[in-house]
Amino acid sequence: MSYEIKKATDQIGEDMPHTEYTIDQALVSVSNLMSTLVNARLSTGVPASTGQAAILRLAKAQMALVDASSDVLRVHGELKKIGKEYAMPDLHECPPAQASGKEDTKLSIVA
């Protein structure tokens, strides 16, 4: 494998798991905010229509993140195919999605 292909493969190998992790973090954050908004509405006794426009927009943002996650996973699959074509036999398994090492964040379970 050429040096340039190795260099690109290594950089993609670092960026892809971080990108997947970051999208998941954003999805958890938006989900937590949704829960907070709805719980605030319930606990304050305001009418059910209060904040509905904000909740609807947040739900759209949440769905956009789900779509983004799907697209990034498709990109990952395509890049694996390219890697097998150009980098074999040097290609190794993809690392799991993870933080960049700077964050020490644990994902919470979203109900």
One Martini backbone bead per residue (centre of mass of N, CA, C, O) as a GRO file, in nm:
protein
  111
    1MET     BB    1   0.099   0.035   0.021
    2SER     BB    2   0.083   0.349   0.004
    3TYR     BB    3   0.143   0.624   0.182
    4GLU     BB    4  -0.115   0.786   0.111
    5ILE     BB    5  -0.317   0.562   0.177
    6LYS     BB    6  -0.231   0.520   0.468
    7LYS     BB    7  -0.282   0.808   0.565
    8ALA     BB    8  -0.585   0.816   0.493
    9THR     BB    9  -0.673   0.564   0.651
   10ASP     BB   10  -0.588   0.663   0.930
   11GLN     BB   11  -0.764   0.918   0.940
   12ILE     BB   12  -1.035   0.778   0.894
   13GLY     BB   13  -1.002   0.582   1.140
   14GLU     BB   14  -1.032   0.828   1.341
   15ASP     BB   15  -1.290   0.988   1.240
   16MET     BB   16  -1.527   0.787   1.227
   17PRO     BB   17  -1.575   0.709   1.528
   18HIS     BB   18  -1.607   1.002   1.623
   19THR     BB   19  -1.854   1.072   1.454
   20GLU     BB   20  -2.044   0.854   1.563
   21TYR     BB   21  -2.025   0.942   1.861
   22THR     BB   22  -2.119   1.237   1.830
   23ILE     BB   23  -2.400   1.177   1.726
   24ASP     BB   24  -2.490   1.015   1.973
   25GLN     BB   25  -2.454   1.244   2.174
   26ALA     BB   26  -2.659   1.435   2.042
   27LEU     BB   27  -2.900   1.244   2.072
   28VAL     BB   28  -2.896   1.235   2.378
   29SER     BB   29  -2.924   1.538   2.428
   30VAL     BB   30  -3.195   1.577   2.284
   31SER     BB   31  -3.349   1.368   2.452
   32ASN     BB   32  -3.308   1.506   2.725
   33LEU     BB   33  -3.444   1.770   2.650
   34MET     BB   34  -3.719   1.652   2.590
   35SER     BB   35  -3.769   1.542   2.872
   36THR     BB   36  -3.747   1.812   3.018
   37LEU     BB   37  -3.976   1.960   2.875
   38VAL     BB   38  -4.208   1.764   2.944
   39ASN     BB   39  -4.166   1.762   3.251
   40ALA     BB   40  -4.212   2.066   3.288
   41ARG     BB   41  -4.500   2.069   3.189
   42LEU     BB   42  -4.610   1.867   3.399
   43SER     BB   43  -4.501   2.005   3.674
   44THR     BB   44  -4.642   2.303   3.618
   45GLY     BB   45  -4.941   2.290   3.480
   46VAL     BB   46  -4.949   2.351   3.201
   47PRO     BB   47  -5.056   2.349   2.914
   48ALA     BB   48  -5.016   2.121   2.657
   49SER     BB   49  -4.946   2.358   2.440
   50THR     BB   50  -4.700   2.427   2.582
   51GLY     BB   51  -4.422   2.413   2.373
   52GLN     BB   52  -4.498   2.252   2.112
   53ALA     BB   53  -4.319   2.385   1.896
   54ALA     BB   54  -4.051   2.308   2.030
   55ILE     BB   55  -4.096   2.002   2.035
   56LEU     BB   56  -4.129   1.965   1.733
   57ARG     BB   57  -3.847   2.075   1.654
   58LEU     BB   58  -3.687   1.871   1.824
   59ALA     BB   59  -3.792   1.620   1.678
   60LYS     BB   60  -3.667   1.699   1.406
   61ALA     BB   61  -3.376   1.705   1.507
   62GLN     BB   62  -3.370   1.411   1.596
   63MET     BB   63  -3.427   1.292   1.313
   64ALA     BB   64  -3.179   1.418   1.178
   65LEU     BB   65  -2.977   1.251   1.348
   66VAL     BB   66  -3.070   0.975   1.255
   67ASP     BB   67  -3.009   1.028   0.957
   68ALA     BB   68  -2.710   1.095   0.993
   69SER     BB   69  -2.629   0.824   1.109
   70SER     BB   70  -2.709   0.657   0.863
   71ASP     BB   71  -2.522   0.798   0.661
   72VAL     BB   72  -2.254   0.738   0.809
   73LEU     BB   73  -2.284   0.431   0.796
   74ARG     BB   74  -2.279   0.420   0.488
   75VAL     BB   75  -2.004   0.544   0.454
   76HIS     BB   76  -1.852   0.328   0.607
   77GLY     BB   77  -1.925   0.097   0.414
   78GLU     BB   78  -1.795   0.222   0.161
   79LEU     BB   79  -1.506   0.250   0.280
   80LYS     BB   80  -1.462  -0.051   0.323
   81LYS     BB   81  -1.470  -0.124   0.025
   82ILE     BB   82  -1.234   0.055  -0.059
   83GLY     BB   83  -1.027  -0.068   0.135
   84LYS     BB   84  -1.033  -0.354   0.010
   85GLU     BB   85  -0.939  -0.261  -0.273
   86TYR     BB   86  -0.666  -0.077  -0.176
   87ALA     BB   87  -0.553  -0.218   0.119
   88MET     BB   88  -0.514  -0.490   0.063
   89PRO     BB   89  -0.408  -0.666   0.350
   90ASP     BB   90  -0.395  -0.409   0.563
   91LEU     BB   91  -0.670  -0.437   0.659
   92HIS     BB   92  -0.862  -0.366   0.937
   93GLU     BB   93  -1.055  -0.340   1.180
   94CYS     BB   94  -1.284  -0.151   1.308
   95PRO     BB   95  -1.327   0.067   1.533
   96PRO     BB   96  -1.495   0.169   1.779
   97ALA     BB   97  -1.701   0.384   1.889
   98GLN     BB   98  -1.563   0.702   2.013
   99ALA     BB   99  -1.397   0.902   2.179
  100SER     BB  100  -1.121   1.123   2.147
  101GLY     BB  101  -1.021   1.144   2.474
  102LYS     BB  102  -1.128   1.422   2.597
  103GLU     BB  103  -1.364   1.276   2.687
  104ASP     BB  104  -1.576   1.177   2.991
  105THR     BB  105  -1.837   1.024   2.857
  106LYS     BB  106  -2.150   0.890   2.938
  107LEU     BB  107  -2.399   0.712   2.821
  108SER     BB  108  -2.731   0.724   2.841
  109ILE     BB  109  -3.030   0.593   2.879
  110VAL     BB  110  -3.298   0.599   2.649
  111ALA     BB  111  -3.656   0.593   2.687
   0.00000   0.00000   0.00000
